mmCIF file of C-alpha atoms in Angstrom:
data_model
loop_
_atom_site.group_PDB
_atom_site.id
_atom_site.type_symbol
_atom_site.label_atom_id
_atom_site.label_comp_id
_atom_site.label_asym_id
_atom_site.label_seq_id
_atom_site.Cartn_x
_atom_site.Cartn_y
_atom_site.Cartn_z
ATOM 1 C CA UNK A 1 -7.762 46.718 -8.426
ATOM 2 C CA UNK A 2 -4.271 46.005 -10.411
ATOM 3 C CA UNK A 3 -3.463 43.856 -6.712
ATOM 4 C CA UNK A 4 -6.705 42.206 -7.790
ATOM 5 C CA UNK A 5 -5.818 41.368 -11.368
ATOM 6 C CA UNK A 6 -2.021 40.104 -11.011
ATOM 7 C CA UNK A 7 -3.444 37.644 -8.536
ATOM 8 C CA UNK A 8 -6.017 36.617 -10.668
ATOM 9 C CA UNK A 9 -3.054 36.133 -13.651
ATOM 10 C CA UNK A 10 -0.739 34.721 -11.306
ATOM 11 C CA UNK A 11 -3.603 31.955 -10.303
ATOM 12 C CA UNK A 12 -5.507 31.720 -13.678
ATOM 13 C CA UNK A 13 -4.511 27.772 -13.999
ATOM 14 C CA UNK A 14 -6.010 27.508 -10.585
ATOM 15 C CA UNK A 15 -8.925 29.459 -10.564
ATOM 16 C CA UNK A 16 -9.769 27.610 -14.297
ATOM 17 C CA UNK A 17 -9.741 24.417 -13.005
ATOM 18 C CA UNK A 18 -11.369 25.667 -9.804
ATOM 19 C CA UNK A 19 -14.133 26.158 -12.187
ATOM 20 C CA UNK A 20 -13.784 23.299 -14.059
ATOM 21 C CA UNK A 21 -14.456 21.499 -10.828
ATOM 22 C CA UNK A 22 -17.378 23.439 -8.572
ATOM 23 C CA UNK A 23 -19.598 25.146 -11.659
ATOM 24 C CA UNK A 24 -20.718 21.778 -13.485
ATOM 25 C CA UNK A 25 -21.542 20.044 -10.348
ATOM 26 C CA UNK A 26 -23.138 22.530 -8.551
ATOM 27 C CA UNK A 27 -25.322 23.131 -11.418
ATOM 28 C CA UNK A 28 -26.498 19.446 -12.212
ATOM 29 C CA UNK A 29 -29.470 17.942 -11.033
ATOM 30 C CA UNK A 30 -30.094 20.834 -8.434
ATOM 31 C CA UNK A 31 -31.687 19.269 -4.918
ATOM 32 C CA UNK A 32 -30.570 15.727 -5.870
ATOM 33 C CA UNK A 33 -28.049 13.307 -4.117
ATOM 34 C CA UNK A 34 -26.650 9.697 -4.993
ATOM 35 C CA UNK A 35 -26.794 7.217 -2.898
ATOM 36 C CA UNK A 36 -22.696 7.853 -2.727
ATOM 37 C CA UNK A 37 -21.396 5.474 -0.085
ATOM 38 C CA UNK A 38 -23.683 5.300 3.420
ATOM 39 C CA UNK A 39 -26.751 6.913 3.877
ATOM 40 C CA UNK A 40 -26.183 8.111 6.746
ATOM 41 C CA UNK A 41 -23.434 10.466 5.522
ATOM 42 C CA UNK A 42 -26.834 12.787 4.383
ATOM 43 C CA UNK A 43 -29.421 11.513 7.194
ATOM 44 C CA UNK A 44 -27.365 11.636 10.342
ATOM 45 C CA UNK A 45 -22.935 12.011 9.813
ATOM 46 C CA UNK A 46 -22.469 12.462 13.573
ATOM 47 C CA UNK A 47 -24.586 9.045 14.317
ATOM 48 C CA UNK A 48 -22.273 7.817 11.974
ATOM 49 C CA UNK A 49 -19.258 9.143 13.248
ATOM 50 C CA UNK A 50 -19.968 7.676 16.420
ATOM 51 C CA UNK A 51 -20.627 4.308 15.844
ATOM 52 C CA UNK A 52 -17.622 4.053 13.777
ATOM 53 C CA UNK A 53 -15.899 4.514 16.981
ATOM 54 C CA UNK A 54 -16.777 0.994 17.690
ATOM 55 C CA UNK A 55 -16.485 -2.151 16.087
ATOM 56 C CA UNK A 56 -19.500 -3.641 17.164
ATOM 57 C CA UNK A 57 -23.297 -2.134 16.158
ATOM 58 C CA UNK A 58 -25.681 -3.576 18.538
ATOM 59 C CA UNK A 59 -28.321 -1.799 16.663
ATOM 60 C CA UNK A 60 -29.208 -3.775 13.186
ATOM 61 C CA UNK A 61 -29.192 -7.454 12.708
ATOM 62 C CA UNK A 62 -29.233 -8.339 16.430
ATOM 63 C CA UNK A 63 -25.173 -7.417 16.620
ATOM 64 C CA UNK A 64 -22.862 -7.410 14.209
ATOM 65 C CA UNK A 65 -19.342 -6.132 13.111
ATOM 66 C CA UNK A 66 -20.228 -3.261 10.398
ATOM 67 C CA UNK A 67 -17.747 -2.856 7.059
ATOM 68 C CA UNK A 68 -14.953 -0.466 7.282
ATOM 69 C CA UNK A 69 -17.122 2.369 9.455
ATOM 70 C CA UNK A 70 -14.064 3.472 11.131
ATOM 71 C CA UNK A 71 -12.845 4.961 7.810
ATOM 72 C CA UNK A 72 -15.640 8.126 8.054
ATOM 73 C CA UNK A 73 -13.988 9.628 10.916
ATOM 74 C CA UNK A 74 -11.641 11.699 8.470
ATOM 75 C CA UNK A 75 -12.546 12.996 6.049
ATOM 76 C CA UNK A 76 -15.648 12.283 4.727
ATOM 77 C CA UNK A 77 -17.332 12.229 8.180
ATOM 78 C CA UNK A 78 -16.688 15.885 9.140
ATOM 79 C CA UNK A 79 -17.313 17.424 5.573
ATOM 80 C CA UNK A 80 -20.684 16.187 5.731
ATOM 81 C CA UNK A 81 -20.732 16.647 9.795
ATOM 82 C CA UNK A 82 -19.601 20.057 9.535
ATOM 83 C CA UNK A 83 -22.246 20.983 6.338
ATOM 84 C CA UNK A 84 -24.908 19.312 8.310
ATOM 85 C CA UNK A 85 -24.118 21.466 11.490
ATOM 86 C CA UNK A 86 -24.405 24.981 8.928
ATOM 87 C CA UNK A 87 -27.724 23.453 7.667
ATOM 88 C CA UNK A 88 -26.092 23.256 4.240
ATOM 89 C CA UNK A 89 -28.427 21.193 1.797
ATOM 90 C CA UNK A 90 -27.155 17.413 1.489
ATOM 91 C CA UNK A 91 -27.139 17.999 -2.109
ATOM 92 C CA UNK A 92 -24.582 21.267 -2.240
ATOM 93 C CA UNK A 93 -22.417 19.485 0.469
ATOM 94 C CA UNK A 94 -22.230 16.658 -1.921
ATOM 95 C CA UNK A 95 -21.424 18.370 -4.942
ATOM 96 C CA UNK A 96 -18.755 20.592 -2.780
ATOM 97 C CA UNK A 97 -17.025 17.289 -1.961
ATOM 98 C CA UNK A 98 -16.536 16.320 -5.330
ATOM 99 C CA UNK A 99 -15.563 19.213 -6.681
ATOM 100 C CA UNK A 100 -13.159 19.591 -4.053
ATOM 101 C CA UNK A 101 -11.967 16.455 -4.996
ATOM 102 C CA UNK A 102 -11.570 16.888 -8.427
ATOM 103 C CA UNK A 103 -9.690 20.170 -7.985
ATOM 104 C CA UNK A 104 -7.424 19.120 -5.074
ATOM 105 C CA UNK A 105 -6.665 16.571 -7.769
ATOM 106 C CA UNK A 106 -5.661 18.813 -10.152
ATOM 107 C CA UNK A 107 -4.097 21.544 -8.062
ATOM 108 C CA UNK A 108 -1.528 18.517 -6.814
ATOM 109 C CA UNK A 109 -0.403 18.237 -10.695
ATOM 110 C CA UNK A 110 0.251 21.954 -11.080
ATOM 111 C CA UNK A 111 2.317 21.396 -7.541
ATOM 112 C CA UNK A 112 3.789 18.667 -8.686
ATOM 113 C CA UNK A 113 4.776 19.655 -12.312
ATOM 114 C CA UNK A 114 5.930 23.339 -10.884
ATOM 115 C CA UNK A 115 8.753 21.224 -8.217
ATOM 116 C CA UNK A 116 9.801 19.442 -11.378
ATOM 117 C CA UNK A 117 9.965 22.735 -13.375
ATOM 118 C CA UNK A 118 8.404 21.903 -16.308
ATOM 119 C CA UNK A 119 6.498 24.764 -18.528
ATOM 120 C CA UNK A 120 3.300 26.317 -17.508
ATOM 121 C CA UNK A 121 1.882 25.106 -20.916
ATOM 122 C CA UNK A 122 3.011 21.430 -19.566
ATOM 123 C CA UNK A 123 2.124 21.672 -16.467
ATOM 124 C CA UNK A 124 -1.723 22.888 -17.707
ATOM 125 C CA UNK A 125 -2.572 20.511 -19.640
ATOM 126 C CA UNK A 126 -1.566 17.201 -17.873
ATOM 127 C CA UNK A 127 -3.689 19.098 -14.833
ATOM 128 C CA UNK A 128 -6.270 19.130 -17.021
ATOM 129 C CA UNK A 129 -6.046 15.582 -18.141
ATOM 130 C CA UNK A 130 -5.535 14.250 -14.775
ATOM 131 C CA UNK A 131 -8.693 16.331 -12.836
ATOM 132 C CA UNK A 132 -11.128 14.927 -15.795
ATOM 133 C CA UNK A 133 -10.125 11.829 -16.564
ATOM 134 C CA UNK A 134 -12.343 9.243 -16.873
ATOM 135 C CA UNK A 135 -11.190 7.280 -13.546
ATOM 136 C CA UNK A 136 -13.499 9.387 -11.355
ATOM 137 C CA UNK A 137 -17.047 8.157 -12.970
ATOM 138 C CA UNK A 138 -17.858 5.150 -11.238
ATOM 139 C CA UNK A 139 -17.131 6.528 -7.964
ATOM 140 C CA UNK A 140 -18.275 10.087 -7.333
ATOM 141 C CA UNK A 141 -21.880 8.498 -7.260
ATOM 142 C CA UNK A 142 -20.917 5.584 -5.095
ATOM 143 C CA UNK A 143 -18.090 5.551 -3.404
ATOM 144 C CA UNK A 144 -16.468 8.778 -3.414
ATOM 145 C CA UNK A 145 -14.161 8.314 -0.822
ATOM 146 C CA UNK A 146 -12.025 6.324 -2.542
ATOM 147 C CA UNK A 147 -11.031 8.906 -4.958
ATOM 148 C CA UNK A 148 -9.312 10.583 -1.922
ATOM 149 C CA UNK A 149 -5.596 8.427 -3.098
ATOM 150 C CA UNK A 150 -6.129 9.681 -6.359
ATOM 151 C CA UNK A 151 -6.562 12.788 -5.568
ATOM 152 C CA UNK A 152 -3.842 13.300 -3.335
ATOM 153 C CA UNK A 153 -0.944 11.568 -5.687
ATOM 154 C CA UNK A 154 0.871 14.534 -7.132
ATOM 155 C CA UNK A 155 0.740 15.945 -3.674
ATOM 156 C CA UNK A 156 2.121 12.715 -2.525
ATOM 157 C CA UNK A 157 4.793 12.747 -5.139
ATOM 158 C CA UNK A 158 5.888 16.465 -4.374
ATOM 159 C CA UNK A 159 6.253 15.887 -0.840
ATOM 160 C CA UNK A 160 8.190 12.640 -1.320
ATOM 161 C CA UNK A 161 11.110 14.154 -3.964
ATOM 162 C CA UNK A 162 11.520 17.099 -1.221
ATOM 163 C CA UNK A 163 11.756 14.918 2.047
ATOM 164 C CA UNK A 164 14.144 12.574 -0.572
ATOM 165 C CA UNK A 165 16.596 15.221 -0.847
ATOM 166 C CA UNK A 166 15.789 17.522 1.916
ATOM 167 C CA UNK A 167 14.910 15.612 4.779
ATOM 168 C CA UNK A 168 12.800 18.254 6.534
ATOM 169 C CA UNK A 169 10.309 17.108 9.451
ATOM 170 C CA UNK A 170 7.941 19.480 7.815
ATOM 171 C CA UNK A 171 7.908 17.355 4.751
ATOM 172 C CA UNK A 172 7.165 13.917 6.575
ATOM 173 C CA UNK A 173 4.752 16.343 8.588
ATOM 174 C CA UNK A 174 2.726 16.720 5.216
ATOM 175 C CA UNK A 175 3.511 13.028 3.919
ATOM 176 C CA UNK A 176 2.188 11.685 7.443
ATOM 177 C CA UNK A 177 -1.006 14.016 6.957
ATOM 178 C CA UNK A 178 -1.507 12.804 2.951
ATOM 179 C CA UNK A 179 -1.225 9.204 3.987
ATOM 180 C CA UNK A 180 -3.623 9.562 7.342
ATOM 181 C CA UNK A 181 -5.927 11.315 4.629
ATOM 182 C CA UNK A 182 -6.078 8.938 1.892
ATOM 183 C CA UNK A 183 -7.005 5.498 3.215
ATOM 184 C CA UNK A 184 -9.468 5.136 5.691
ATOM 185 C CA UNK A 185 -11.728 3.437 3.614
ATOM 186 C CA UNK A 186 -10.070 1.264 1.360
ATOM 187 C CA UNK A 187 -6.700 -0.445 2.285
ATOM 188 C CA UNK A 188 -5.883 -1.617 -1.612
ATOM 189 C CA UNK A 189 -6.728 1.813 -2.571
ATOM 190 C CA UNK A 190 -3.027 3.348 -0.526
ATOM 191 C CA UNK A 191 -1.369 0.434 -0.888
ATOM 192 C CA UNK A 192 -1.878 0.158 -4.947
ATOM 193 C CA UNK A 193 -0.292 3.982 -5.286
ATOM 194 C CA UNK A 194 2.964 2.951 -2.743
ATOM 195 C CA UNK A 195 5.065 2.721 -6.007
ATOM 196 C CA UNK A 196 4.890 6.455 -6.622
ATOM 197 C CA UNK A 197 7.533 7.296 -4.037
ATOM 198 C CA UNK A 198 9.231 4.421 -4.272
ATOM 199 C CA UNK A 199 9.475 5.374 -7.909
ATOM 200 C CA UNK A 200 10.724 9.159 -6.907
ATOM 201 C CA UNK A 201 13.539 7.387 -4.420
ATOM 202 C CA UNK A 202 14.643 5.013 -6.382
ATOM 203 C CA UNK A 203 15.200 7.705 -9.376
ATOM 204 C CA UNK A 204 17.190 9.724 -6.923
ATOM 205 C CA UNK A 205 19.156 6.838 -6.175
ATOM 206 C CA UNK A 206 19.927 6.114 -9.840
ATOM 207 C CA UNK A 207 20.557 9.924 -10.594
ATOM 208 C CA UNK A 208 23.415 9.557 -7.427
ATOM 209 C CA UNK A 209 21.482 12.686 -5.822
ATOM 210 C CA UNK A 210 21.668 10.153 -2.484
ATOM 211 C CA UNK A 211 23.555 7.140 -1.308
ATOM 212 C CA UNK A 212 22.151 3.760 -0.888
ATOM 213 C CA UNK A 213 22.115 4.095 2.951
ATOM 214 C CA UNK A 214 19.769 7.135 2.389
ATOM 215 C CA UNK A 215 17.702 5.485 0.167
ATOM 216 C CA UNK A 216 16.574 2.596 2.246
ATOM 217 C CA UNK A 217 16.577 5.098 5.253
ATOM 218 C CA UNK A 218 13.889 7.213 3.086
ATOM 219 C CA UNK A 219 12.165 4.170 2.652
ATOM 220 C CA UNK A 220 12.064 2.697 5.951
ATOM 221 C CA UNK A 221 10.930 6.533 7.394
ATOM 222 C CA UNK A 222 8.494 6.805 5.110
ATOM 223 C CA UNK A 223 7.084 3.039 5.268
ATOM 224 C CA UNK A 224 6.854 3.179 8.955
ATOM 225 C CA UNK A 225 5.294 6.641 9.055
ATOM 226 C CA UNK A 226 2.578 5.298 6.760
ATOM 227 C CA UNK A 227 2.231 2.322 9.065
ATOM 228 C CA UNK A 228 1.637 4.868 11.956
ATOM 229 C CA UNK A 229 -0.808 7.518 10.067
ATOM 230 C CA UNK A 230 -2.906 4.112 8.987
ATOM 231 C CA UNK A 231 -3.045 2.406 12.365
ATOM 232 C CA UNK A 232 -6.361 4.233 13.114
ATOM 233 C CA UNK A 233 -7.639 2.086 10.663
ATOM 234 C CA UNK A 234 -5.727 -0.640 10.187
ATOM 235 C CA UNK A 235 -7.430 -1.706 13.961
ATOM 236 C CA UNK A 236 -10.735 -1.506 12.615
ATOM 237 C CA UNK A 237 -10.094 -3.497 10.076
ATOM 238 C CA UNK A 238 -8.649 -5.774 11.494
ATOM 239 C CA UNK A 239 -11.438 -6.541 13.924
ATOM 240 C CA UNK A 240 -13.435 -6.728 10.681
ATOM 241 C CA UNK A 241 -11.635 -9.259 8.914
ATOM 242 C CA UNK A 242 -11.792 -11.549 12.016
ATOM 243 C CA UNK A 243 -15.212 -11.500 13.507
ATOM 244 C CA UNK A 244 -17.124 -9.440 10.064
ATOM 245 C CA UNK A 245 -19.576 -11.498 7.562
ATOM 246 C CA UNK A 246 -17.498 -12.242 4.262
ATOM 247 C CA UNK A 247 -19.701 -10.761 2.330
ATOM 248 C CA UNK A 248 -17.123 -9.995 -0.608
ATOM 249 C CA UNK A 249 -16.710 -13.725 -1.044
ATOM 250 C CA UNK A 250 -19.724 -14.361 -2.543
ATOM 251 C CA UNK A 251 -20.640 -9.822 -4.326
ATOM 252 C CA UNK A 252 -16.797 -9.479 -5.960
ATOM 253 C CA UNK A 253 -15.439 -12.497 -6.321
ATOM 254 C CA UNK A 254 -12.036 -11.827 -8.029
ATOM 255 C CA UNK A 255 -13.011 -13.771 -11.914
ATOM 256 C CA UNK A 256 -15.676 -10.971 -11.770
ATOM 257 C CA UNK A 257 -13.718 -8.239 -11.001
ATOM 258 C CA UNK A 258 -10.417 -9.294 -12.791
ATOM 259 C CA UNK A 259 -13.187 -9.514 -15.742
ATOM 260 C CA UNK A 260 -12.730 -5.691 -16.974
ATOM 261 C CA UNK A 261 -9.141 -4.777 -16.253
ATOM 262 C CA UNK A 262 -7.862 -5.296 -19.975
ATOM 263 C CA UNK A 263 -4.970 -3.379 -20.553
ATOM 264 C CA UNK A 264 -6.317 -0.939 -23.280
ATOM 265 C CA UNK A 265 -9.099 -0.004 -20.683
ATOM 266 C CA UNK A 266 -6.369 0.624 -17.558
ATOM 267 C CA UNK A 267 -5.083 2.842 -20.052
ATOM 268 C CA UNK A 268 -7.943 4.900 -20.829
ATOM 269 C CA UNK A 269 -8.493 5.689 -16.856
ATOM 270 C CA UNK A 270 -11.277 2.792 -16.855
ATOM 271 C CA UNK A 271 -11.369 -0.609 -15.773
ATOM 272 C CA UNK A 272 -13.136 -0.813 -12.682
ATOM 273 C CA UNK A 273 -15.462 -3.805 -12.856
ATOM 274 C CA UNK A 274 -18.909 -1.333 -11.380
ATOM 275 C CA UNK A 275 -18.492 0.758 -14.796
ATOM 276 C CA UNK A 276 -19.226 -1.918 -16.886
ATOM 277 C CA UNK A 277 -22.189 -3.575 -15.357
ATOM 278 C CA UNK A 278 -25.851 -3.156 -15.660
ATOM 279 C CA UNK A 279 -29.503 -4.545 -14.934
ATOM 280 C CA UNK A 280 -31.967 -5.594 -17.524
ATOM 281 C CA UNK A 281 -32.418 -1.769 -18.482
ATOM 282 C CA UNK A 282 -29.813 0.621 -17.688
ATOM 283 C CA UNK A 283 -25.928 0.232 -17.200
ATOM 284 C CA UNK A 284 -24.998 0.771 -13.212
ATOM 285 C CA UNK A 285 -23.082 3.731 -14.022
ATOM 286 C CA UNK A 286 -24.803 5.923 -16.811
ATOM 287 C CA UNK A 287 -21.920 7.335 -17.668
ATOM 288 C CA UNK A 288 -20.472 4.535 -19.321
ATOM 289 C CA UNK A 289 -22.331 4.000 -22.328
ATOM 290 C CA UNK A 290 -20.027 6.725 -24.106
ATOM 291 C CA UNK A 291 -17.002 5.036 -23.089
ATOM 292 C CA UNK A 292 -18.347 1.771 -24.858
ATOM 293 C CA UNK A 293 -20.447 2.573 -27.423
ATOM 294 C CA UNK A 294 -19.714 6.202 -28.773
ATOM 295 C CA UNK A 295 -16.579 5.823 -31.601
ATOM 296 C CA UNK A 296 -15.629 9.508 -31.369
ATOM 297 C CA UNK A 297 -15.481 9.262 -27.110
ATOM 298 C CA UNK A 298 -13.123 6.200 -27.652
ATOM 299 C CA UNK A 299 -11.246 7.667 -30.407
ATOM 300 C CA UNK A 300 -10.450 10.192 -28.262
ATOM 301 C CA UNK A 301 -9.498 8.506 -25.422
ATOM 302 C CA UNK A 302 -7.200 6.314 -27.543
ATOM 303 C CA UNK A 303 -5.442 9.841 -28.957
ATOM 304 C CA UNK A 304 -4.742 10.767 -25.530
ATOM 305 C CA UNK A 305 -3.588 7.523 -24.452
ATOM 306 C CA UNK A 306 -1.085 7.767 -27.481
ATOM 307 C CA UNK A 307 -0.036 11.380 -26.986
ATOM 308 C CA UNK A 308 0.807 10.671 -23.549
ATOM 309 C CA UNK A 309 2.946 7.588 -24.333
ATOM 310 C CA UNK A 310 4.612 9.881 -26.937
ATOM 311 C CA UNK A 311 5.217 12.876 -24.801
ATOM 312 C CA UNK A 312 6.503 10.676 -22.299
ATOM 313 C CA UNK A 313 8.639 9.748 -24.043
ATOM 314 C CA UNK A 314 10.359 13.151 -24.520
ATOM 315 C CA UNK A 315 10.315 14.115 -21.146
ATOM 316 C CA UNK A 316 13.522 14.757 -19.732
ATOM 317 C CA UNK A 317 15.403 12.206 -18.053
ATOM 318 C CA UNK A 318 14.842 13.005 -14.649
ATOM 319 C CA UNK A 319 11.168 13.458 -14.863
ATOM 320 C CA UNK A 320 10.580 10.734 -17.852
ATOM 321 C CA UNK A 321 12.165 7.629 -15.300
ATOM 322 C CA UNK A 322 10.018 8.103 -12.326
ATOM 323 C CA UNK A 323 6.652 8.530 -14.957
ATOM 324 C CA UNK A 324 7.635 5.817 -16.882
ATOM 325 C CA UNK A 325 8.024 3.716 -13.334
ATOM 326 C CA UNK A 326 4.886 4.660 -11.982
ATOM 327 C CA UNK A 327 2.476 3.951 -15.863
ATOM 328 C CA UNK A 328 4.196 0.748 -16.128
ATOM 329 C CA UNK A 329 4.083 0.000 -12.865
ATOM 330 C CA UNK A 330 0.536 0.929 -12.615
ATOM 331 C CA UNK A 331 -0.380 -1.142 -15.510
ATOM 332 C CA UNK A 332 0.675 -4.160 -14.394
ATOM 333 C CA UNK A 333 -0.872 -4.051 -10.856
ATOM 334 C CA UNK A 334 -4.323 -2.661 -12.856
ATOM 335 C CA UNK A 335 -4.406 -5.200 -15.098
ATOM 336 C CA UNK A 336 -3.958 -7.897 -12.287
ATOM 337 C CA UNK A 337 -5.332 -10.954 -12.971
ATOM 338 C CA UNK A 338 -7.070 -10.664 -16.092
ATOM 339 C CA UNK A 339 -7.166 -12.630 -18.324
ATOM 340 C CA UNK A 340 -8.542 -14.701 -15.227
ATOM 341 C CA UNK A 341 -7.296 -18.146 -16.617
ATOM 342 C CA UNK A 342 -3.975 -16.615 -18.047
ATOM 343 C CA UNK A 343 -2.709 -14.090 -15.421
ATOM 344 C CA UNK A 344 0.367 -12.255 -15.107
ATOM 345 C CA UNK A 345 3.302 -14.446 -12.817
ATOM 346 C CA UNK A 346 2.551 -11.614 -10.195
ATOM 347 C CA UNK A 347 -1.475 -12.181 -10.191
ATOM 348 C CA UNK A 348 -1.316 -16.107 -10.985
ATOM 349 C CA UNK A 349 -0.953 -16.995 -6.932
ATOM 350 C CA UNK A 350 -4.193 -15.172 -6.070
ATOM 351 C CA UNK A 351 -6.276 -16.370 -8.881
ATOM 352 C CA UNK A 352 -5.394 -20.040 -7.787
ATOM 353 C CA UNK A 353 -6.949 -19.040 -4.709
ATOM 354 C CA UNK A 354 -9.484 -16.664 -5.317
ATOM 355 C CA UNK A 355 -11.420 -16.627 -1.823
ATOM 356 C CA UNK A 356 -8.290 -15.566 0.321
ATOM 357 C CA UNK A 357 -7.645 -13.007 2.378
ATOM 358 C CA UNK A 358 -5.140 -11.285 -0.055
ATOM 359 C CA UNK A 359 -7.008 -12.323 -3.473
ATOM 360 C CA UNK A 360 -9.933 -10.482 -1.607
ATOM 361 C CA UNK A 361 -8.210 -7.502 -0.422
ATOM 362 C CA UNK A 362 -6.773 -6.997 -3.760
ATOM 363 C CA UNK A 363 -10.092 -7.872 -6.035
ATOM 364 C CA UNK A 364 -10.222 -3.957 -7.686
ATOM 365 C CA UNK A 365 -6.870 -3.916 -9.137
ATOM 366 C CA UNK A 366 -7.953 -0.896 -10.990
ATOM 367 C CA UNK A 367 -7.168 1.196 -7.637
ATOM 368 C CA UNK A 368 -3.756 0.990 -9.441
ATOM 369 C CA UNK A 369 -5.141 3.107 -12.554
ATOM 370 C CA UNK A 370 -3.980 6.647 -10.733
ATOM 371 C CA UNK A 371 -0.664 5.586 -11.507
ATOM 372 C CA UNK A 372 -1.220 5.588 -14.916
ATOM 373 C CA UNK A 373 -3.064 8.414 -15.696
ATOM 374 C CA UNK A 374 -0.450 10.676 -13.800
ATOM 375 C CA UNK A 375 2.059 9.335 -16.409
ATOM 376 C CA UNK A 376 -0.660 9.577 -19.271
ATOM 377 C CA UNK A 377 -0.958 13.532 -18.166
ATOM 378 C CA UNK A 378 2.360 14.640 -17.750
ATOM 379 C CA UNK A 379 2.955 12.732 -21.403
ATOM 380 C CA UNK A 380 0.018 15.186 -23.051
ATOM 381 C CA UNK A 381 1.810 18.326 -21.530
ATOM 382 C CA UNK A 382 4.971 17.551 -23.134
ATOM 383 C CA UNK A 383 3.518 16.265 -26.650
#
């Protein structure tokens, strides 16, 4: 029993927001399910699964080239595969995969903050702040899977300061694994986080913990490991962009999009073009109406926003740079081209040609916003 309760003390922060993550969920709307990402995840995962070994479905429309189906083979695909198998209910399976979402989230922030030794106190709060921000609404109904960068991030940013300075293969082991994790689904998802260990290398480099040779080597490992651990998917998509409908051309064209992504929203966690709309009746994403309409929700929001920027800016040094990198960083990509007829230098190319490739792939800037929240949380813990 005392083995018992020193593990519980010694985990409390985890086991808390454990709870924080599984109870609510699993007790909401008991026996329903959202219509979060393909149907088929609840009707049939291992159909799925195997037709997202192909390109091609010969099955629906007379032919045709489906939209980024390869990305369910990991990990979405077995979660559901696997529940499916046990006879699990599609609802508690769903609910599990949030939560486990949320709290992988914020388990990755109490990693992260321990390998930068910062305070427990710190450390719990900006886990706190990061596992319930705001960012995760308009997805964990629709398209949960591409919550999976977010969630991984302060794992992401652990691993990268140890294989900076360390170099171990079990390191890029993990870093390959985090990577082949967290994309599948959404290319501009990864690719918007890539400045949080570039962030973490460069900081090294400017703190002469490593020389300029083993900088760009760090970089060029690390860029061509990702490469590798996305290729699975990369393929598929590919094949996609060449023979698939362009449907995005004409249901997120970038002015809509970019239409959101004001800088006081990025900052709040929000921004995402889906939480803002709404039919005739009811707003897309119930969940928004708070964020919009109730003053004491947005007051609040703005006090963490400022506490964060003000704890920042207290950090130490060595953990304040890399932060500060990553919010600004994040900002500016988030932001992206709005105001859509005065962007940003950076942004201005794609909105003068808004139905390319690129402008396309890069139409939810706010895939950026992880980036700023992790510098918004680890702000709060030191305010």
């Amino acid at each position: 029993m005392a083995s018992l309760r020193d593990w519980i003390r010694r985990h409390a922060l985890l086991i808390t927001l454990a709870t924080l993550a599984y109870v609510p969920l699993v007790l909401t709307a008991p026996g329903k399910v959202p219509g979060d990402t393909k149907l088929y995840l609840y009707l049939n995962p291992w159909r799925l699964m195997s037709d997202a070994v192909f390109s091609w479905d010969a099955r629906q429309f007379g032919g045709w080239v489906p939209h980024q189906n390869v990305g369910y083979l990991w990990p979405s695909g077995p979660w559901f595969g696997l529940f499916d198998l046990a006879r699990v209910p599609d609802w508690i399976a769903h609910r599990l995969w949030i939560g486990s979402l949320l709290f992988i989230a914020g388990a990755g922030i109490v990693h992260l903050g321990r390998r930068l030794q910062l305070p427990t106190s710190s450390i719990a709060v900006a886990a706190f702040v990061y596992q319930l921000s705001p960012f995760v609404l308009p997805y964990i109904s629709r398209t949960s899977a591409l919550l999976l960068p977010w969630a991984l991030l302060g794992w992401l940013v652990a691993v990268t300061i140890r294989f900076t300075h360390d170099r171990r293969l079990g390191d890029l082991a993990l870093f390959a694994f985090l990577i082949f994790s967290s994309g599948g689904l959404n290319a501009t998802a990864l690719l918007m986080i890539a400045p949080a260990p570039v962030a973490i290398i460069l900081d090294a480099l400017w703190r002469r913990r490593i020389t300029i040779g083993r900088a760009m080597s760090t970089m060029l490992i690390l860029g061509a490991t990702s490469l590798a651990m996305s290729a699975w998917w990369l393929a598929g998509l590919a094949v996609q962009g060449r023979y698939g409908s362009a449907v995005l051309s004409y249901t997120e064209a970038l002015p809509s999009t970019s239409a959101t992504s004001t800088a006081p929203e990025v900052l709040r966690g929000l921004g995402y073009w889906l939480f803002y709309d709404r039919n005739d009746v009811v707003p897309l994403t119930s969940a928004s109406n708070p964020y919009q309409t109730n003053v004491a929700v947005v007051i609040v929001g703005v006090a963490i926003v400022l506490i964060g920027l003000g704890g920042l800016s207290r950090l130490r040094s060595d953990v304040r740079r890399p932060l500060a990198f990553m919010l600004f960083s994040g900002l500016i990509l988030a932001v992206g081209a709005f105001p859509y007829s005065a962007p940003n230098p950076i942004w201005s190319l794609l909105v003068d040609r808004p139905q390319s490739a690129l402008s396309l792939a890069l139409r939810s800037s706010t895939r950026a916003v992880p980036l700023v929240i992790i510098g918004i949380a680890f702000g709060c813990g030191w305010a």
